[in-house]
Amino acid sequence: MTLRGGKSRPVPPLLILALQLPVQSFASLVCSSGQPLEHFVPTGCRGAELLSDPSFSSASAGWSVYEWESDGVTATFDKFGADVQVHRHPQPNKYDAMFFQTVDLDVPASGSSYSLCVRAGSSTAGDVLRFAVDGDEKLEYNTPGLKPRAMLPLPARNTSSRCFNFDLPGGSYGGRITIEFGDASGKVAICEATLQMCGAATKVPRSAPPLIGPVSSSTTTTTKPNVVWKSPACPAPAMPLAAFSCSGDDLSEELLGSASFSDPDAKGPWETHAWKAGAAQFSFGPEGLRVAVDSLSSAKQLYDVTVTQKVDLHPAEGPLRRYELCVQAGAVKAGTKLRFAFDSGDPLYAVPDMQERHVIDLKAGGLSTECFHFGLDLALQNYSGRVSLELGGTETQLSLCQVSLRSCRQTSYLDGALDAVRRCYVSPLQAAAGGCSRNAALAGDEFGLNSLGQETDGKQACLERLRRFGGNSFSFSPGRCELWTCPSREALLASASGSGDQQVYSQHCDYQENVAGKHGAERRTPVFVKLWEWNFNDIARECEEYLGPNGFDAVQVAPVVDHIKNGSWYAKYQPVSFLLDSRSGSAEEFKCMVATCRAVGVEVIVDVILNHIARPCDAVGAVGAGAVTPCDGWSGSRYGNRRLADAPGWKPVSPNDFHHKSSDRLVNCAVDSTTFQCPDSTPPGDCTQCDLFGLPDWDTEQPSVQELLTQHLKELHSIGVTMLRLDAASYIPEKDLSLIINQVPWDFVFQEWWAGAPAASRTRYVGHYRDIFFGRKINKALVLGDVKSLPTLLDITHGMDSISHQKTLYPLTFHDQRSYAYDPGTPTYKGGLEFHLQQKFLLASPHGHLVRLWGGFGWTNMDDGPPGCPHTVERCDVVPVYNEFGGDRCMETPVSTPLDKTIAQSSRWVCEHRWQGMAGLVGFRKACTGLPVTQMWKDEVEKGNLAWRSGDSCFVALQRKLAPKDKAWGDWSLAGLDTGLPEGRYCDLASVATWKGWDGRGCPREVVVGPDGVVQTGIVPEGDLVALHAGARLGASAANAAADVQPPPRSITHGKKQACAVMDQLPIGGASGGRWRASWLSRSFALASFLLMVLPGAP
């Protein structure tokens, strides 16, 4: 049997499932979201239901499951819908797994139109269903009229709907409905489907020939001889298009094979399509391409008539490349719509940046010219797509005169925006030929340490002087500020040759670059961790006990301001004031935590909320719309409906400070929670003006609001916070963000980002992006894919194609990507050893510049807060991570997949970042990531065994063992494998739990390499990973080893004594339950020394 897509293989058995779901199935969580399917069925198609089970309540009612291989799919059905999980597919295709149901339709003699609609959702954004009605094997699986199958993009934890509309000739039609999901990476919930008959339709031949193909003549094509053309004539010769926003000097040459339809060679690149034979006529000639749309489908879709041209784009070196696609066209009827874009073509037809296609309302008798803008990342060596022009919405004649695709070489600038001055990690600046020039050297108390012992106020003062007196860079050390002008990045690197403790900030640096030291010649690979909902005292202790000694560069904390009263995790994302008092601790505890972490070289990232405040509490309804603040927050802050009460150091906030409708200050447009579109905004589609999830949206265009939010950020920076995560960043205009955040010189800023290519101006003026697709690719290759696809792990060089890997932060998991129960497509601690192998690979991977680990808690309900705080309560006491005896409450490293359900569903501290081997792999990553892969071993990949060497000093071997998918082969013996490493007794860095107390003489797991580079003894435990580095050989003491290695630079500050002075007055067990008195000096020379052994240059 031949399946669509050209693959020939035997038909596996059909899997008929009718299982009872657990009490809280995924379908029950997802299918209750979004609009019912009836809202999407086309008008006139709401008649009798033609499916036996539109709700997927039971497989026995008619739905069957096709899977490409036995046990490839788990599908369960209940009254909410169907839960589907695709377990493995080595080269995934949508048709690898599907639901199907046979249908027999009695079509009226005159023919009829039908509509098949589907509603579904996914655990992870990015999955796409494909569905249609087709003729089964007897008609070679062709759809009626060979119409393309419908594509349904699925949102995360919500639903979307789409319809497949088709016509049938009179008579009997026997076929089937197919819903394909074989390449889904997450759990899919298929909620409902409906098949209904609509109005009459023109008869369509059952074996209609394909309607897509190149035109056959440059003068006349598929045109009836008696057509009288009335559409506007195109200028001859063609005039240059004036619609490009890019200046002429920055505009590239034409990228299309043919931009003018009168070109004699137009027949080559242009292709035409109509929804049925005779529905449209096309004529190429001196007058351009004239199109007569003679017949509309029942759905009247623009894509029913299209003109396309395939294009291969090659982004060049330089900043993010922007493209402009401009179209000149006209029509006979006013209001005729032409929709166009650049997309990826079959099968997804995805538009770069996930943008909406551009629509022109064409003039009657005249010509209109408009453009579609998009971006591609430079990491893409080649992007194959197509120009698509859609014309099928109106019966009329149109003229297409020109279509031009060009790239714009200039970086996008924003008038009035404020450039960022970012932390560089290079050596201090010195004047050099062809380098930077020093404008001024300033000294004084204003550049000294503040009352908390932090140098950050001095950096703010230095930046203010830079902007007052001119320049683009500054060097800073406490008490001294030097202002510099560097004509280029190359000049800055040429001048980065000094010595000392001065830190450099410049407009020529990116956040968290991978270069450091003199002239930027050293490599750096930062490692961050998010301690989700830890209290401030626990974070401070974790910095001293674990993060600092093990080489972590920064710790991310949850929002730190006062918030609503509720035990849920999302209570922290509904702020009610700017007071630094929250469920995580007091302002004093926060200041002490920041100082403590910085004292051991760990910077602090705060998750800040600049987009909105909390929704009003129920008490607002009782008092009406008066100027009152009847609600009180977790720490007592008063708030109301779009109002915040005054607080020490903070002015009150009124509805005038938020976006609102002109007719009512207490009402605003909403971001649709299903589509995340904003049709009611002014102008339509601008979601930066609307309330997200009903949360009052700051009017960030107002200078007074910008000043208020900047005051909040400056306070954090003065305390010592040097890094930010911007929550809901895409809902704030980049110009406004630049004026708010760039008053301060930050070490790192990154934005919450989901998908799509951002504007170059957002990258320039705001900061980096969270990229969730790097982790998803790891999950797909290491867990979801077939074991034979393991070598593709080393091909994962980046996440999204549309954002440079140098401007992203890569997490494996995050708080919006979790599952109630174990889900192999959603990496969480519930996967046990399977999750641990994924986070180990995140650190051992040769690719990915900036990664973030996760240290969180377990949950019994997805809305629950940290241990001690179920979502059902208003107030709670968080159970500390560290107990009163100094020990921790963290989960032990798992040894099975998945976790036992009793453990997985318990509310407890998990601390994934502390699991066995993570500390050792942080050091391995800093030494090895970025080195080229010089050899790979995949001879035993069918056993789950894969190994590789990076450079000449780094070696990794892993074994995948995922029950019940993979056969148990036992531990992998490395004996006899030629690693190419120097002789020695190696510490397996993936076995080291912490370097604290290590003496350099022993290791939990060891591998012995002989003089010929061949392993003599050593194993990879089943389902685990081994990591070796030539600088981490055993036998010498850490102190002796350190003699040959220079210490890495650490950002040691002197603020702990001042910042923690108030805390030292508190009794033991004070403010947040359990003060501790550990000194950062306990970080011994021996511990730091071993970390240095795995850095570049170690023996």
CSV table of N, CA and C in Angstrom, one decimal, residues 702-813:
chain,number,residue,atom,x,y,z
A,702,GLN,N,3.3,57.1,28.0
A,702,GLN,CA,3.3,58.3,28.8
A,702,GLN,C,4.7,58.5,29.6
A,703,PRO,N,5.3,59.7,29.5
A,703,PRO,CA,6.5,59.9,30.2
A,703,PRO,C,6.4,59.6,31.7
A,704,SER,N,5.3,60.0,32.3
A,704,SER,CA,5.1,59.8,33.8
A,704,SER,C,5.1,58.3,34.1
A,705,VAL,N,4.5,57.4,33.3
A,705,VAL,CA,4.6,56.0,33.5
A,705,VAL,C,6.0,55.4,33.3
A,706,GLN,N,6.7,55.9,32.2
A,706,GLN,CA,8.0,55.5,32.0
A,706,GLN,C,8.9,55.8,33.2
A,707,GLU,N,8.7,57.0,33.8
A,707,GLU,CA,9.5,57.4,35.0
A,707,GLU,C,9.2,56.5,36.1
A,708,LEU,N,7.9,56.1,36.3
A,708,LEU,CA,7.6,55.3,37.4
A,708,LEU,C,8.2,53.9,37.3
A,709,LEU,N,8.2,53.3,36.1
A,709,LEU,CA,8.8,52.0,35.9
A,709,LEU,C,10.3,52.0,36.0
A,710,THR,N,10.9,53.1,35.5
A,710,THR,CA,12.3,53.3,35.6
A,710,THR,C,12.8,53.4,37.0
A,711,GLN,N,12.0,54.1,37.9
A,711,GLN,CA,12.3,54.2,39.3
A,711,GLN,C,12.4,52.8,39.9
A,712,HIS,N,11.4,52.0,39.6
A,712,HIS,CA,11.5,50.6,40.1
A,712,HIS,C,12.7,49.9,39.7
A,713,LEU,N,13.1,50.0,38.4
A,713,LEU,CA,14.3,49.3,37.9
A,713,LEU,C,15.6,49.9,38.5
A,714,LYS,N,15.6,51.2,38.7
A,714,LYS,CA,16.8,51.8,39.3
A,714,LYS,C,17.0,51.3,40.8
A,715,GLU,N,15.9,51.2,41.5
A,715,GLU,CA,15.9,50.7,42.8
A,715,GLU,C,16.5,49.3,42.9
A,716,LEU,N,16.1,48.4,42.0
A,716,LEU,CA,16.6,47.1,41.9
A,716,LEU,C,18.1,47.1,41.6
A,717,HIS,N,18.5,47.9,40.7
A,717,HIS,CA,19.9,48.0,40.3
A,717,HIS,C,20.8,48.6,41.4
A,718,SER,N,20.3,49.5,42.2
A,718,SER,CA,21.0,50.0,43.3
A,718,SER,C,21.2,49.0,44.4
A,719,ILE,N,20.3,48.1,44.5
A,719,ILE,CA,20.4,46.9,45.5
A,719,ILE,C,21.5,46.0,45.0
A,720,GLY,N,21.8,45.9,43.7
A,720,GLY,CA,22.8,45.0,43.2
A,720,GLY,C,22.3,44.1,42.1
A,721,VAL,N,21.0,44.2,41.7
A,721,VAL,CA,20.5,43.4,40.6
A,721,VAL,C,21.0,43.9,39.3
A,722,THR,N,21.7,43.0,38.5
A,722,THR,CA,22.3,43.4,37.3
A,722,THR,C,21.7,42.8,36.1
A,723,MET,N,20.7,42.0,36.2
A,723,MET,CA,20.1,41.3,35.1
A,723,MET,C,18.6,41.2,35.2
A,724,LEU,N,17.9,41.2,34.1
A,724,LEU,CA,16.4,41.3,34.1
A,724,LEU,C,15.9,40.2,33.1
A,725,ARG,N,14.7,39.7,33.5
A,725,ARG,CA,13.8,39.0,32.6
A,725,ARG,C,12.6,39.9,32.4
A,726,LEU,N,12.2,40.2,31.2
A,726,LEU,CA,11.0,41.0,31.0
A,726,LEU,C,9.8,40.2,30.7
A,727,ASP,N,8.9,40.1,31.6
A,727,ASP,CA,7.7,39.3,31.4
A,727,ASP,C,6.8,40.0,30.4
A,728,ALA,N,6.1,39.2,29.6
A,728,ALA,CA,5.2,39.7,28.6
A,728,ALA,C,5.8,40.9,27.7
A,729,ALA,N,7.1,40.7,27.4
A,729,ALA,CA,7.8,41.8,26.7
A,729,ALA,C,7.2,42.2,25.3
A,730,SER,N,6.6,41.2,24.6
A,730,SER,CA,6.1,41.4,23.3
A,730,SER,C,4.9,42.3,23.3
A,731,TYR,N,4.3,42.5,24.5
A,731,TYR,CA,3.1,43.4,24.6
A,731,TYR,C,3.5,44.8,25.0
A,732,ILE,N,4.8,45.1,24.9
A,732,ILE,CA,5.2,46.5,25.2
A,732,ILE,C,6.0,47.0,24.0
A,733,PRO,N,5.7,48.2,23.5
A,733,PRO,CA,6.5,48.7,22.3
A,733,PRO,C,8.0,48.8,22.7
A,734,GLU,N,8.8,48.4,21.7
A,734,GLU,CA,10.3,48.4,22.0
A,734,GLU,C,10.8,49.8,22.3
A,735,LYS,N,10.2,50.8,21.7
A,735,LYS,CA,10.7,52.2,21.9
A,735,LYS,C,10.4,52.5,23.4
A,736,ASP,N,9.2,52.2,23.9
A,736,ASP,CA,8.9,52.5,25.3
A,736,ASP,C,9.8,51.7,26.2
A,737,LEU,N,10.1,50.4,25.9
A,737,LEU,CA,11.0,49.6,26.7
A,737,LEU,C,12.4,50.2,26.8
A,738,SER,N,12.8,50.7,25.6
A,738,SER,CA,14.2,51.3,25.6
A,738,SER,C,14.3,52.5,26.5
A,739,LEU,N,13.3,53.3,26.6
A,739,LEU,CA,13.3,54.5,27.4
A,739,LEU,C,13.2,54.2,28.9
A,740,ILE,N,12.6,53.0,29.2
A,740,ILE,CA,12.5,52.5,30.6
A,740,ILE,C,13.7,51.8,31.1
A,741,ILE,N,14.2,50.8,30.3
A,741,ILE,CA,15.2,50.0,30.9
A,741,ILE,C,16.6,50.5,30.6
A,742,ASN,N,16.8,51.3,29.6
A,742,ASN,CA,18.2,51.7,29.2
A,742,ASN,C,18.7,52.9,29.9
A,743,GLN,N,18.0,53.3,31.0
A,743,GLN,CA,18.5,54.4,31.9
A,743,GLN,C,19.6,53.8,32.8
A,744,VAL,N,19.7,52.5,32.7
A,744,VAL,CA,20.6,51.7,33.6
A,744,VAL,C,21.6,50.8,32.7
A,745,PRO,N,22.8,50.7,33.1
A,745,PRO,CA,23.7,49.8,32.4
A,745,PRO,C,23.6,48.4,32.9
A,746,TRP,N,22.9,47.5,32.2
A,746,TRP,CA,22.7,46.2,32.7
A,746,TRP,C,23.7,45.2,32.1
A,747,ASP,N,23.9,44.1,32.9
A,747,ASP,CA,24.8,43.0,32.4
A,747,ASP,C,24.0,42.1,31.5
A,748,PHE,N,22.7,42.0,31.6
A,748,PHE,CA,21.9,41.1,30.8
A,748,PHE,C,20.4,41.5,30.9
A,749,VAL,N,19.8,41.5,29.8
A,749,VAL,CA,18.3,41.6,29.7
A,749,VAL,C,17.8,40.6,28.6
A,750,PHE,N,16.8,39.9,29.0
A,750,PHE,CA,16.2,39.0,28.0
A,750,PHE,C,14.7,39.0,28.2
A,751,GLN,N,14.0,38.8,27.1
A,751,GLN,CA,12.6,38.9,27.0
A,751,GLN,C,11.8,37.6,26.9
A,752,GLU,N,10.7,37.5,27.6
A,752,GLU,CA,9.8,36.4,27.4
A,752,GLU,C,9.4,36.4,25.9
A,753,TRP,N,9.7,35.3,25.3
A,753,TRP,CA,9.4,35.2,23.8
A,753,TRP,C,8.9,33.8,23.5
A,754,TRP,N,7.9,33.7,22.6
A,754,TRP,CA,7.4,32.4,22.3
A,754,TRP,C,7.7,31.9,20.9
A,755,ALA,N,7.5,32.7,19.9
A,755,ALA,CA,7.8,32.3,18.6
A,755,ALA,C,7.8,33.5,17.7
A,756,GLY,N,8.4,33.3,16.5
A,756,GLY,CA,8.4,34.4,15.5
A,756,GLY,C,9.7,35.2,15.5
A,757,ALA,N,10.0,35.8,14.4
A,757,ALA,CA,11.2,36.6,14.3
A,757,ALA,C,10.9,38.1,14.8
A,758,PRO,N,11.6,38.6,15.8
A,758,PRO,CA,11.3,39.9,16.2
A,758,PRO,C,11.9,41.0,15.3
A,759,ALA,N,11.4,42.2,15.4
A,759,ALA,CA,12.0,43.3,14.6
A,759,ALA,C,13.4,43.5,15.1
A,760,ALA,N,14.3,43.9,14.1
A,760,ALA,CA,15.7,44.2,14.5
A,760,ALA,C,15.7,45.3,15.5
A,761,SER,N,14.8,46.2,15.5
A,761,SER,CA,14.8,47.3,16.5
A,761,SER,C,14.6,46.7,17.9
A,762,ARG,N,13.8,45.7,18.0
A,762,ARG,CA,13.6,45.1,19.4
A,762,ARG,C,14.9,44.5,19.9
A,763,THR,N,15.6,43.8,19.0
A,763,THR,CA,16.8,43.2,19.4
A,763,THR,C,17.8,44.3,19.8
A,764,ARG,N,17.9,45.3,19.1
A,764,ARG,CA,18.9,46.4,19.3
A,764,ARG,C,18.6,47.1,20.6
A,765,TYR,N,17.3,47.5,20.8
A,765,TYR,CA,17.0,48.5,21.9
A,765,TYR,C,16.6,47.8,23.2
A,766,VAL,N,16.2,46.5,23.1
A,766,VAL,CA,15.7,45.9,24.3
A,766,VAL,C,16.6,44.8,24.8
A,767,GLY,N,16.8,43.7,24.1
A,767,GLY,CA,17.7,42.7,24.6
A,767,GLY,C,17.5,41.3,23.9
A,768,HIS,N,17.9,40.3,24.6
A,768,HIS,CA,17.9,38.9,24.1
A,768,HIS,C,16.5,38.3,24.3
A,769,TYR,N,16.4,37.0,23.9
A,769,TYR,CA,15.1,36.3,23.9
A,769,TYR,C,15.2,35.0,24.5
A,770,ARG,N,14.2,34.6,25.2
A,770,ARG,CA,14.1,33.2,25.6
A,770,ARG,C,13.7,32.4,24.4
A,771,ASP,N,14.4,31.3,24.1
A,771,ASP,CA,14.1,30.5,22.9
A,771,ASP,C,13.8,29.1,23.4
A,772,ILE,N,12.6,28.7,23.3
A,772,ILE,CA,12.2,27.4,23.9
A,772,ILE,C,12.4,26.2,22.9
A,773,PHE,N,12.8,26.5,21.7
A,773,PHE,CA,12.8,25.5,20.7
A,773,PHE,C,14.1,24.7,20.7
A,774,PHE,N,15.2,25.2,21.3
A,774,PHE,CA,16.4,24.4,21.5
A,774,PHE,C,16.1,23.2,22.4
A,775,GLY,N,15.5,23.5,23.5
A,775,GLY,CA,15.1,22.4,24.4
A,775,GLY,C,14.2,21.4,23.8
A,776,ARG,N,13.2,21.9,23.0
A,776,ARG,CA,12.3,21.0,22.3
A,776,ARG,C,13.0,20.1,21.3
A,777,LYS,N,14.0,20.6,20.6
A,777,LYS,CA,14.7,19.8,19.7
A,777,LYS,C,15.5,18.7,20.4
A,778,ILE,N,16.0,19.0,21.6
A,778,ILE,CA,16.7,18.0,22.4
A,778,ILE,C,15.7,16.9,22.8
A,779,ASN,N,14.6,17.4,23.3
A,779,ASN,CA,13.5,16.4,23.7
A,779,ASN,C,13.1,15.5,22.6
A,780,LYS,N,13.0,16.1,21.4
A,780,LYS,CA,12.5,15.3,20.2
A,780,LYS,C,13.6,14.3,19.8
A,781,ALA,N,14.8,14.7,19.8
A,781,ALA,CA,15.9,13.7,19.4
A,781,ALA,C,16.3,12.7,20.5
A,782,LEU,N,16.2,13.1,21.7
A,782,LEU,CA,16.7,12.3,22.8
A,782,LEU,C,15.6,11.4,23.4
A,783,VAL,N,14.3,11.8,23.3
A,783,VAL,CA,13.2,11.1,23.9
A,783,VAL,C,12.2,10.7,22.9
A,784,LEU,N,11.6,11.6,22.1
A,784,LEU,CA,10.5,11.2,21.3
A,784,LEU,C,10.9,10.5,20.0
A,785,GLY,N,12.1,10.7,19.5
A,785,GLY,CA,12.5,10.1,18.3
A,785,GLY,C,13.0,8.7,18.4
A,786,ASP,N,13.1,8.0,17.3
A,786,ASP,CA,13.7,6.6,17.3
A,786,ASP,C,15.1,6.6,17.8
A,787,VAL,N,15.6,5.5,18.4
A,787,VAL,CA,16.9,5.5,18.9
A,787,VAL,C,17.9,5.7,17.8
A,788,LYS,N,17.6,5.3,16.5
A,788,LYS,CA,18.5,5.4,15.4
A,788,LYS,C,18.8,6.9,15.1
A,789,SER,N,17.9,7.8,15.5
A,789,SER,CA,18.1,9.2,15.2
A,789,SER,C,18.9,9.9,16.3
A,790,LEU,N,19.5,9.2,17.2
A,790,LEU,CA,20.3,9.8,18.3
A,790,LEU,C,21.4,10.7,17.7
A,791,PRO,N,22.1,10.4,16.6
A,791,PRO,CA,23.2,11.2,16.1
A,791,PRO,C,22.7,12.7,15.8
A,792,THR,N,21.4,12.8,15.5
A,792,THR,CA,20.9,14.2,15.2
A,792,THR,C,21.1,15.1,16.4
A,793,LEU,N,21.3,14.6,17.6
A,793,LEU,CA,21.6,15.5,18.7
A,793,LEU,C,22.7,16.5,18.4
A,794,LEU,N,23.7,16.0,17.7
A,794,LEU,CA,24.8,16.9,17.5
A,794,LEU,C,24.6,17.9,16.4
A,795,ASP,N,23.4,17.7,15.7
A,795,ASP,CA,23.0,18.7,14.7
A,795,ASP,C,22.2,19.9,15.3
A,796,ILE,N,21.9,19.8,16.6
A,796,ILE,CA,21.1,20.8,17.2
A,796,ILE,C,22.0,22.0,17.6
A,797,THR,N,22.1,22.9,16.7
A,797,THR,CA,23.0,24.1,16.9
A,797,THR,C,22.3,25.3,17.4
A,798,HIS,N,21.0,25.4,17.2
A,798,HIS,CA,20.3,26.5,17.6
A,798,HIS,C,18.8,26.1,17.8
A,799,GLY,N,18.0,27.1,18.3
A,799,GLY,CA,16.6,26.8,18.5
A,799,GLY,C,15.8,27.3,17.3
A,800,MET,N,15.2,28.5,17.4
A,800,MET,CA,14.5,29.1,16.3
A,800,MET,C,15.4,29.5,15.2
A,801,ASP,N,14.9,29.3,14.0
A,801,ASP,CA,15.6,29.7,12.8
A,801,ASP,C,15.6,31.3,12.7
A,802,SER,N,14.7,31.9,13.3
A,802,SER,CA,14.5,33.4,13.1
A,802,SER,C,15.2,34.2,14.1
A,803,ILE,N,15.9,33.7,15.0
A,803,ILE,CA,16.7,34.5,16.0
A,803,ILE,C,18.1,33.9,16.1
A,804,SER,N,19.1,34.7,16.1
A,804,SER,CA,20.5,34.3,16.2
A,804,SER,C,20.7,33.6,17.5
A,805,HIS,N,21.5,32.5,17.5
A,805,HIS,CA,21.8,31.8,18.7
A,805,HIS,C,22.7,32.6,19.6
A,806,GLN,N,23.2,33.7,19.2
A,806,GLN,CA,24.0,34.6,20.0
A,806,GLN,C,23.1,35.6,20.8
A,807,LYS,N,21.8,35.5,20.5
A,807,LYS,CA,20.9,36.5,21.1
A,807,LYS,C,19.8,35.8,21.9
A,808,THR,N,20.1,34.6,22.3
A,808,THR,CA,19.0,33.8,23.0
A,808,THR,C,19.5,33.2,24.3
A,809,LEU,N,18.6,32.9,25.1
A,809,LEU,CA,18.8,32.1,26.3
A,809,LEU,C,18.0,30.8,26.1
A,810,TYR,N,18.7,29.6,26.3
A,810,TYR,CA,18.1,28.3,26.0
A,810,TYR,C,17.7,27.6,27.3
A,811,PRO,N,16.4,27.5,27.7
A,811,PRO,CA,16.0,26.6,28.8
A,811,PRO,C,15.6,25.3,28.3
A,812,LEU,N,15.6,24.3,29.1
A,812,LEU,CA,15.0,23.0,28.8
A,812,LEU,C,13.6,22.9,29.2
A,813,THR,N,13.3,23.6,30.4
A,813,THR,CA,11.9,23.6,30.9
A,813,THR,C,11.7,25.0,31.4
